[in-house]
PDB file of N, CA and C in Angstrom:
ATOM      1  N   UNK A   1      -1.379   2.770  20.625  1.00 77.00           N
ATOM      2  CA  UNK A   1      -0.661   1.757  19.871  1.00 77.00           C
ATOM      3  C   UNK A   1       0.262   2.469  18.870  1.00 77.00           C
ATOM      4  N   UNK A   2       1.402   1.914  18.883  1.00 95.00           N
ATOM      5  CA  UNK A   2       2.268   2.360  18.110  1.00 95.00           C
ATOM      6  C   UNK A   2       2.206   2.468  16.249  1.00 95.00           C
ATOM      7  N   UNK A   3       2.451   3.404  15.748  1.00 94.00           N
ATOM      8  CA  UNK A   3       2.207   3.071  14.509  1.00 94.00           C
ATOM      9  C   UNK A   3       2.764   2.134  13.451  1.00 94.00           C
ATOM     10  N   UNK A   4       3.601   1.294  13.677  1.00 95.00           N
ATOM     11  CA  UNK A   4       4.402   0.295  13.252  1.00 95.00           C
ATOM     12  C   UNK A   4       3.231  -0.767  13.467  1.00 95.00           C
ATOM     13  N   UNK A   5       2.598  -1.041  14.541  1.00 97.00           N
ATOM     14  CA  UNK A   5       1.945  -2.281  14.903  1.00 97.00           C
ATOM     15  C   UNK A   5       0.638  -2.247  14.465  1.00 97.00           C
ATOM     16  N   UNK A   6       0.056  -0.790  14.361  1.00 96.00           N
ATOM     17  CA  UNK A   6      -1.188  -0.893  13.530  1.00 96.00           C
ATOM     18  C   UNK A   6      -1.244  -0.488  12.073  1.00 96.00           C
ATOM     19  N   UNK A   7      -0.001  -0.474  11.864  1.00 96.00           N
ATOM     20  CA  UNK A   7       0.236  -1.076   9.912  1.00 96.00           C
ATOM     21  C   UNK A   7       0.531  -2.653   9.934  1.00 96.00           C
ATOM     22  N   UNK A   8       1.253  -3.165  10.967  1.00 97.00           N
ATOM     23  CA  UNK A   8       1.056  -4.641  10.848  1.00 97.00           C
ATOM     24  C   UNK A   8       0.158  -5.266  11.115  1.00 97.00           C
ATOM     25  N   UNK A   9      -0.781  -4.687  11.900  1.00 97.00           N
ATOM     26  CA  UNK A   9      -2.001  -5.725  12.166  1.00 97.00           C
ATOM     27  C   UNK A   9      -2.530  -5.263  11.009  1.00 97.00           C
ATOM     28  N   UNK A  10      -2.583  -4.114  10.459  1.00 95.00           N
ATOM     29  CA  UNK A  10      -3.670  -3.792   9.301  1.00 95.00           C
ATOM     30  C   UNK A  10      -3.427  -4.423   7.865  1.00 95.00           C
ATOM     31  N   UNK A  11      -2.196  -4.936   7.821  1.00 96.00           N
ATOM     32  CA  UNK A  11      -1.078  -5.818   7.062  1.00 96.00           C
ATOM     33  C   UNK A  11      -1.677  -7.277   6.885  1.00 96.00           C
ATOM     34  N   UNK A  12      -1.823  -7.933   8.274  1.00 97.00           N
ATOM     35  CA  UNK A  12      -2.829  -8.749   8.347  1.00 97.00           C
ATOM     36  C   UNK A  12      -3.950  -9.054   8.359  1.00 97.00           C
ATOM     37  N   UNK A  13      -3.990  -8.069   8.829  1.00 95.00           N
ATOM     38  CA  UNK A  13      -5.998  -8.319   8.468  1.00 95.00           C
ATOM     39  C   UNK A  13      -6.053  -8.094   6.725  1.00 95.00           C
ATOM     40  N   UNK A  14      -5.707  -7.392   5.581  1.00 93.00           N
ATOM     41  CA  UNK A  14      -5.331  -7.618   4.573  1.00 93.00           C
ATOM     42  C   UNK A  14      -4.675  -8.692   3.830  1.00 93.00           C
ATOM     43  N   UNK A  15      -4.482  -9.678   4.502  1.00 93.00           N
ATOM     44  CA  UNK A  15      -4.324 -10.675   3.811  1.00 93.00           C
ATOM     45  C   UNK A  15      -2.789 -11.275   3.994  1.00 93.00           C
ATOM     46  N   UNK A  16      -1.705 -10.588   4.577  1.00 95.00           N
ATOM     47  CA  UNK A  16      -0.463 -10.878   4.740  1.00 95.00           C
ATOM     48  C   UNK A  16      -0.250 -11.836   5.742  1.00 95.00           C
ATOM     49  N   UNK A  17       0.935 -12.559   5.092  1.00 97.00           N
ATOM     50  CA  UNK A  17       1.509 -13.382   6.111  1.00 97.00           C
ATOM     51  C   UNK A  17       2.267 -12.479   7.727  1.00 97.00           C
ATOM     52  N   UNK A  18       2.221 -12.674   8.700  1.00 96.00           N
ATOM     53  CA  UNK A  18       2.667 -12.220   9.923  1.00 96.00           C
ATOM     54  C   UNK A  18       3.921 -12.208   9.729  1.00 96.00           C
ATOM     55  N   UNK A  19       5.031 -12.318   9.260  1.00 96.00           N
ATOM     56  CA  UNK A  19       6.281 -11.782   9.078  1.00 96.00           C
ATOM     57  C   UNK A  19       6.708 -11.102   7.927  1.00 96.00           C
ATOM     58  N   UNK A  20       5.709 -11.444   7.100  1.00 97.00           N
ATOM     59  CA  UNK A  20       5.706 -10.522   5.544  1.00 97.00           C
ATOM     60  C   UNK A  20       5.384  -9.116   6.219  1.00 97.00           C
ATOM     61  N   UNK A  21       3.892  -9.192   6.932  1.00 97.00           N
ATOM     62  CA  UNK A  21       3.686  -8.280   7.784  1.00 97.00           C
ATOM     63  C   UNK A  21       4.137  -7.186   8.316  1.00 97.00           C
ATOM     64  N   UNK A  22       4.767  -7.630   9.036  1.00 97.00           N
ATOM     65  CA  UNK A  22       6.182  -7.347  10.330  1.00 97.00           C
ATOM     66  C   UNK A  22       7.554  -6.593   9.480  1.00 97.00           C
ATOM     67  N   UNK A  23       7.748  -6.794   8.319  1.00 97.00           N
ATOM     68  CA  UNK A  23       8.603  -6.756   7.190  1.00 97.00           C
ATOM     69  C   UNK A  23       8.459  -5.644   6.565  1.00 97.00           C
ATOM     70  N   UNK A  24       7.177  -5.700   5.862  1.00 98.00           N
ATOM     71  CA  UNK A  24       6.816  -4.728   5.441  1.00 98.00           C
ATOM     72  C   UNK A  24       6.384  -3.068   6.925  1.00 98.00           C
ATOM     73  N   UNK A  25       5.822  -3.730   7.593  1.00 97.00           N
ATOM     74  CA  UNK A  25       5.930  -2.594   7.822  1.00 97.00           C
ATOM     75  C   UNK A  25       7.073  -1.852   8.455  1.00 97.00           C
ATOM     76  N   UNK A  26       8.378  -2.338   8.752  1.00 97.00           N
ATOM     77  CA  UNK A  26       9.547  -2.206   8.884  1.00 97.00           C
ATOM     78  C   UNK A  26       9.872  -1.173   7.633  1.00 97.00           C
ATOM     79  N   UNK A  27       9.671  -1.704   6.158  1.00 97.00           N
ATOM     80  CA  UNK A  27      10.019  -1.276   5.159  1.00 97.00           C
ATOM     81  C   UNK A  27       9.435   0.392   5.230  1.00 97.00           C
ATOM     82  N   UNK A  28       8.139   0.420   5.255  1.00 97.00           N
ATOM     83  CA  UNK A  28       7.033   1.728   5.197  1.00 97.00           C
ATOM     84  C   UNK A  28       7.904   2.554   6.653  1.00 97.00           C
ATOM     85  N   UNK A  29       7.920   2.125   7.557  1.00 97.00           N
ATOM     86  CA  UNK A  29       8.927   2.975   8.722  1.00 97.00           C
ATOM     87  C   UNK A  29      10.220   3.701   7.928  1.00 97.00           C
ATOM     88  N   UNK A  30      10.986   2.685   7.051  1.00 97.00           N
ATOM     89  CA  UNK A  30      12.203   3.109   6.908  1.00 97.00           C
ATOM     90  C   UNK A  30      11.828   4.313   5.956  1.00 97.00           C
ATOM     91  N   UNK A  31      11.044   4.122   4.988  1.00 97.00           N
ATOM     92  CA  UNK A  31      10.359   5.194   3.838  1.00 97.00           C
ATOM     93  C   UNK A  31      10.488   6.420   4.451  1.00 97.00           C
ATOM     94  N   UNK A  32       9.360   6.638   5.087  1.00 96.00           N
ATOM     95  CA  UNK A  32       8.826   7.593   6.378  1.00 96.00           C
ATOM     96  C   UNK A  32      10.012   8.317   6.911  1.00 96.00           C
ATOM     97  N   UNK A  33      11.117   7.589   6.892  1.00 96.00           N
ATOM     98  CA  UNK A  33      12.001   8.265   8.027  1.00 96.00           C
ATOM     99  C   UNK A  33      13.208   9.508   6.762  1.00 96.00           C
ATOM    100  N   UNK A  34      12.764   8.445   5.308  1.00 97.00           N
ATOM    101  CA  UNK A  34      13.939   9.079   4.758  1.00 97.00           C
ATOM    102  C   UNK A  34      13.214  10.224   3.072  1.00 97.00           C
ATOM    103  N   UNK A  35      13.207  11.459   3.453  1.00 96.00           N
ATOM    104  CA  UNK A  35      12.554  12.591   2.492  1.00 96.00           C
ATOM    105  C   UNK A  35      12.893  12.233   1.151  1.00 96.00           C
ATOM    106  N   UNK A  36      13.917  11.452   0.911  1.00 96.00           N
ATOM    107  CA  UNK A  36      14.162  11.191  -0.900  1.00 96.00           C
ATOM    108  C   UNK A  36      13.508   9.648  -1.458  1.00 96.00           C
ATOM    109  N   UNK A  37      12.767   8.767  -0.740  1.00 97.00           N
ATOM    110  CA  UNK A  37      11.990   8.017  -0.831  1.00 97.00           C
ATOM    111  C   UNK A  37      10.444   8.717  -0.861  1.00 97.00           C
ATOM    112  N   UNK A  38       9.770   8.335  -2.508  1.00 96.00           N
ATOM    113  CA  UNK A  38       8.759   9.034  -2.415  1.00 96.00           C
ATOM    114  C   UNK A  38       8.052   7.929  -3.162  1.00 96.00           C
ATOM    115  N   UNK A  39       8.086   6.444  -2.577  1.00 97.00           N
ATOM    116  CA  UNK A  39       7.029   5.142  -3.122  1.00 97.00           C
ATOM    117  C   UNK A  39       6.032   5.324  -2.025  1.00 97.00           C
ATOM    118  N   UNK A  40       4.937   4.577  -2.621  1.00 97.00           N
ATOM    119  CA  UNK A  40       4.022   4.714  -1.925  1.00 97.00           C
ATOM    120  C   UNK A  40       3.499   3.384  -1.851  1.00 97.00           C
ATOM    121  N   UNK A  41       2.552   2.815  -0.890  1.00 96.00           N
ATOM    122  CA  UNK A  41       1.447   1.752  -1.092  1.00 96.00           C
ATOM    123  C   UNK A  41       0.082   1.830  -1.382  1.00 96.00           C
ATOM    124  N   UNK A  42      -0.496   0.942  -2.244  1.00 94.00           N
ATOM    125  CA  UNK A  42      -1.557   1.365  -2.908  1.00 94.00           C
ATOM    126  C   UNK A  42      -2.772   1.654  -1.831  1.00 94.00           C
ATOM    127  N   UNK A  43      -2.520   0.657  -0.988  1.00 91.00           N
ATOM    128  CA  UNK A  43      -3.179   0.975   0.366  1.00 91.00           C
ATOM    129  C   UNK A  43      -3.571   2.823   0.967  1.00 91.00           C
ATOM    130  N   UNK A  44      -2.749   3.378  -0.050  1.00 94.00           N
ATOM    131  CA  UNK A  44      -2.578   5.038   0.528  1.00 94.00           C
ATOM    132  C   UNK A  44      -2.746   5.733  -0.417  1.00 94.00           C
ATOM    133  N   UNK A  45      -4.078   5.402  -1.415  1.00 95.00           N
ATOM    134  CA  UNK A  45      -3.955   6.012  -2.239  1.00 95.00           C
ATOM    135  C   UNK A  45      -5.718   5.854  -2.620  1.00 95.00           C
ATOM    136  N   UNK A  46      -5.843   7.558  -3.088  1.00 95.00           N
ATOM    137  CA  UNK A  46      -7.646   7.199  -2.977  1.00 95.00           C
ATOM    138  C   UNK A  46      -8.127   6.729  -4.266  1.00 95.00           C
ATOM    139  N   UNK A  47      -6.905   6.016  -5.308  1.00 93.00           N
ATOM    140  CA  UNK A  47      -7.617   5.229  -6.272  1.00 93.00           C
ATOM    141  C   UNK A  47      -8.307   4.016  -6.096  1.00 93.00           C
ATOM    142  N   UNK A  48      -7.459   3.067  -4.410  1.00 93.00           N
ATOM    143  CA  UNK A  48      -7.407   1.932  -4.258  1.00 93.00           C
ATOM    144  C   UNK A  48      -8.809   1.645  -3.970  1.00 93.00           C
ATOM    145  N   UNK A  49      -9.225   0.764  -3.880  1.00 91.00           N
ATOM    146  CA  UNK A  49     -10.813  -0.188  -3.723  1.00 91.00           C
ATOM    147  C   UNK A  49     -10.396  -1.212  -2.869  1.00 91.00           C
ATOM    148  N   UNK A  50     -11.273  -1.413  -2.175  1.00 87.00           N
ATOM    149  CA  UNK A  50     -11.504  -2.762  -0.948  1.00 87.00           C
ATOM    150  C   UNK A  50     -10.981  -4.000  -1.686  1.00 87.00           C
ATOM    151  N   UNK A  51     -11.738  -4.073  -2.849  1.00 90.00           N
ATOM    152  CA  UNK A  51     -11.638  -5.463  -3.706  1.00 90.00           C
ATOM    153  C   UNK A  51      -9.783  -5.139  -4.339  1.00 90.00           C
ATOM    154  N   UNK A  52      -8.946  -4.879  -3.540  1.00 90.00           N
ATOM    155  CA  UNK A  52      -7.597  -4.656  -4.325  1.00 90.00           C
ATOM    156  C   UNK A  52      -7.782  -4.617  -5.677  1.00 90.00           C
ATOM    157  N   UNK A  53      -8.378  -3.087  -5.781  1.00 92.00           N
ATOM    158  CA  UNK A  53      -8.375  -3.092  -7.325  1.00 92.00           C
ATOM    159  C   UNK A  53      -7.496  -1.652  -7.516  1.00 92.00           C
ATOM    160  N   UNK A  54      -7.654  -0.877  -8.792  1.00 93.00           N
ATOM    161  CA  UNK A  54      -7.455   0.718  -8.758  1.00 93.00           C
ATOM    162  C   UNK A  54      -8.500   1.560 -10.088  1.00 93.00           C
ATOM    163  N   UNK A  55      -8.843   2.099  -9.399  1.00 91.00           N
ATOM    164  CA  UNK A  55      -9.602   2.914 -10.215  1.00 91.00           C
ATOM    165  C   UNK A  55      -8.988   3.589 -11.389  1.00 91.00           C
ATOM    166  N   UNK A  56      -7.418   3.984 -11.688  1.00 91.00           N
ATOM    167  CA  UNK A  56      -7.273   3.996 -12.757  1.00 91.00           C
ATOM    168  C   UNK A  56      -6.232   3.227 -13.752  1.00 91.00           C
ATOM    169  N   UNK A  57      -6.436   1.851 -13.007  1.00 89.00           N
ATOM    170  CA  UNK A  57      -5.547   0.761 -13.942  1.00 89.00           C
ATOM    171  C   UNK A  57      -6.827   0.168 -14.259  1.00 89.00           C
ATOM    172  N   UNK A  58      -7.178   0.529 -15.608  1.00 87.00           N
ATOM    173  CA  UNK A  58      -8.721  -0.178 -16.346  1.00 87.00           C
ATOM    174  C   UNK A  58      -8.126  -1.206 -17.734  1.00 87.00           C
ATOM    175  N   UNK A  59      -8.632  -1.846 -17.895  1.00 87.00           N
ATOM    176  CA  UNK A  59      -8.748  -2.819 -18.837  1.00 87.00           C
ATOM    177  C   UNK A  59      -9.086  -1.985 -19.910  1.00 87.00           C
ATOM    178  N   UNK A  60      -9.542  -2.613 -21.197  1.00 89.00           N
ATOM    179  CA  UNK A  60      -9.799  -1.913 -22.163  1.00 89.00           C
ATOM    180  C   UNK A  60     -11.835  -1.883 -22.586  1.00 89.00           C
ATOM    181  N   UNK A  61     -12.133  -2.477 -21.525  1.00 91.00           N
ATOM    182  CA  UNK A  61     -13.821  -2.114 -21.387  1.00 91.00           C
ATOM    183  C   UNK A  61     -13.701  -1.000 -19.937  1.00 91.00           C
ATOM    184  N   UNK A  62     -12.888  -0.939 -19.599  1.00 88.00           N
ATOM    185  CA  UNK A  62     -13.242   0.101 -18.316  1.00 88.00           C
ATOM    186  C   UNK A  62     -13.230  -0.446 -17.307  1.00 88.00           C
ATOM    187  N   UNK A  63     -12.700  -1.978 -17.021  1.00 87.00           N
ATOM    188  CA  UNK A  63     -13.166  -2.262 -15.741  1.00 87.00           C
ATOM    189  C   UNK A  63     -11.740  -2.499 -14.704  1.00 87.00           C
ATOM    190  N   UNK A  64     -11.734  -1.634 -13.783  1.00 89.00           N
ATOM    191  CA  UNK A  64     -10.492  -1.477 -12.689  1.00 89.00           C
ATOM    192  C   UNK A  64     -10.283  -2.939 -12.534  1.00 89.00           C
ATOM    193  N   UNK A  65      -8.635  -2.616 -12.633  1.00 88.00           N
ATOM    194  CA  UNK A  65      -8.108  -4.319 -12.675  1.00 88.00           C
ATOM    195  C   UNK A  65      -6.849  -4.061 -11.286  1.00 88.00           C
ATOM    196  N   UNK A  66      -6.592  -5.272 -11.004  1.00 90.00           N
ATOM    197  CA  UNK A  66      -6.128  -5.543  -9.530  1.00 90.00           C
ATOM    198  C   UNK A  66      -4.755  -4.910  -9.945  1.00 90.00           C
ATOM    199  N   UNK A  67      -4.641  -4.518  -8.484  1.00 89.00           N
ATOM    200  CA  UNK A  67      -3.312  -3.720  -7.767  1.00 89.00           C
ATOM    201  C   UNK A  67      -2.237  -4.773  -7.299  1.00 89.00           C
ATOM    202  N   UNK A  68      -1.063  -4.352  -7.201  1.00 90.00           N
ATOM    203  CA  UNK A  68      -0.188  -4.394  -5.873  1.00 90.00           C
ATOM    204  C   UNK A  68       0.075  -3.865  -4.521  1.00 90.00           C
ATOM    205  N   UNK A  69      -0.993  -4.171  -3.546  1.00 92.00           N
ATOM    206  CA  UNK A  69      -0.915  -3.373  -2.364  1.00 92.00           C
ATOM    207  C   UNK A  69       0.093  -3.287  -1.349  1.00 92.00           C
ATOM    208  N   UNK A  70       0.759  -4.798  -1.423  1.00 94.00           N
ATOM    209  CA  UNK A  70       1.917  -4.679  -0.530  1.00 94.00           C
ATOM    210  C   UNK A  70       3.275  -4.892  -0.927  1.00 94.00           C
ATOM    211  N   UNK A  71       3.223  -3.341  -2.590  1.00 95.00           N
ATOM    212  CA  UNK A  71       4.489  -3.413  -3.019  1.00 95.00           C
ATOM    213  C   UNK A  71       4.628  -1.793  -2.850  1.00 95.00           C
ATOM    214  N   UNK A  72       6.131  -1.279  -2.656  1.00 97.00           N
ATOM    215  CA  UNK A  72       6.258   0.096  -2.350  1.00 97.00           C
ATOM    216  C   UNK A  72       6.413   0.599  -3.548  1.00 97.00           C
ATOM    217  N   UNK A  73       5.521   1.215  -4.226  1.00 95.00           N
ATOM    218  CA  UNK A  73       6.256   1.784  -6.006  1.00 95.00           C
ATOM    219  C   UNK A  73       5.483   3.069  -6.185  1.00 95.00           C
ATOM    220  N   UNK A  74       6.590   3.657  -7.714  1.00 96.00           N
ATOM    221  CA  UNK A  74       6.344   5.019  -7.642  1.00 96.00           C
ATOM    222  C   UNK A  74       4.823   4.549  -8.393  1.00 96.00           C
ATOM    223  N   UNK A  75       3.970   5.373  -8.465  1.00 93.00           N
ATOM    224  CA  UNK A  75       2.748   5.408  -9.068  1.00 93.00           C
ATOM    225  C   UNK A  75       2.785   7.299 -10.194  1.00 93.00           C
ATOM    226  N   UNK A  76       2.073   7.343 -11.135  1.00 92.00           N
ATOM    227  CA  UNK A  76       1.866   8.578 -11.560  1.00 92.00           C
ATOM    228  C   UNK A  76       0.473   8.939 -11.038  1.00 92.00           C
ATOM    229  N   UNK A  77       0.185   7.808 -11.172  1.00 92.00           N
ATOM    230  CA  UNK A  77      -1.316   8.116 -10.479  1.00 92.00           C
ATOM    231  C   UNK A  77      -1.701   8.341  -9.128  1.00 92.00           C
ATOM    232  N   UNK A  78      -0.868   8.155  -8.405  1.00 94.00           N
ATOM    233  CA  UNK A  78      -1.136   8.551  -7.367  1.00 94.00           C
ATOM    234  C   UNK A  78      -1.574   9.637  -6.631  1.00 94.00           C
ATOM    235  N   UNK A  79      -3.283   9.368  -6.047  1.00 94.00           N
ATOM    236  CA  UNK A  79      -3.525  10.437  -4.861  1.00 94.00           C
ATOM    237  C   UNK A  79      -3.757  10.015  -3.790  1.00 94.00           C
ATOM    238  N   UNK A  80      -3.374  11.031  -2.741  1.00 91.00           N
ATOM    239  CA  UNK A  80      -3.038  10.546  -0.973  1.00 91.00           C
ATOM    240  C   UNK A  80      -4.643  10.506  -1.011  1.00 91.00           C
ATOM    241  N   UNK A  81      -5.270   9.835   0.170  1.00 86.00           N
ATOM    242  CA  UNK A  81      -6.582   9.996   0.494  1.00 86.00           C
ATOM    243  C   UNK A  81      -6.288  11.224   1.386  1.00 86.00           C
ATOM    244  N   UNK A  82      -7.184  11.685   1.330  1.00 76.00           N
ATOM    245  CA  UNK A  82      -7.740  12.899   2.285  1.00 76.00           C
ATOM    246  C   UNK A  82      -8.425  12.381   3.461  1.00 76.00           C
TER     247      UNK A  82
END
């Protein structure tokens, strides 16, 4: 399976609409293709949590507060998963 189609199904099964979907992962292709684009999705990043959260966007008791997963942005925090 092509990798375009199993970021869109994985798009959906995450919660996206099927042409938001389809859209986005269009968008993440075009990224990919071009070296001076360096956004990322939180989806790709080993802060992110199942529960769309991030481990280091905390509240002020400590408790990881929700992400944007299907937005392309620079992060400082960002680490690739391994």
């Amino acid at each position: 399976m092509e990798l375009h189609e199993r970021r869109r199904l994985f798009f959906i099964k995450e919660g996206l609409p099927e042409d938001d979907a389809f859209e986005l992962a269009n968008r993440v292709k075009r990224r990919d293709s071009d070296p001076l684009d360096d956004r990322k999705l939180c989806f790709e990043c080993a802060n992110y949590r199942k529960n769309k959260t991030c481990l280091k966007r905390l509240d002020r008791k400590g408790i990881p507060q929700s992400c944007l997963p299907f937005i392309l942005q620079r992060c400082e925090d960002f680490r690739g998963k391994k």
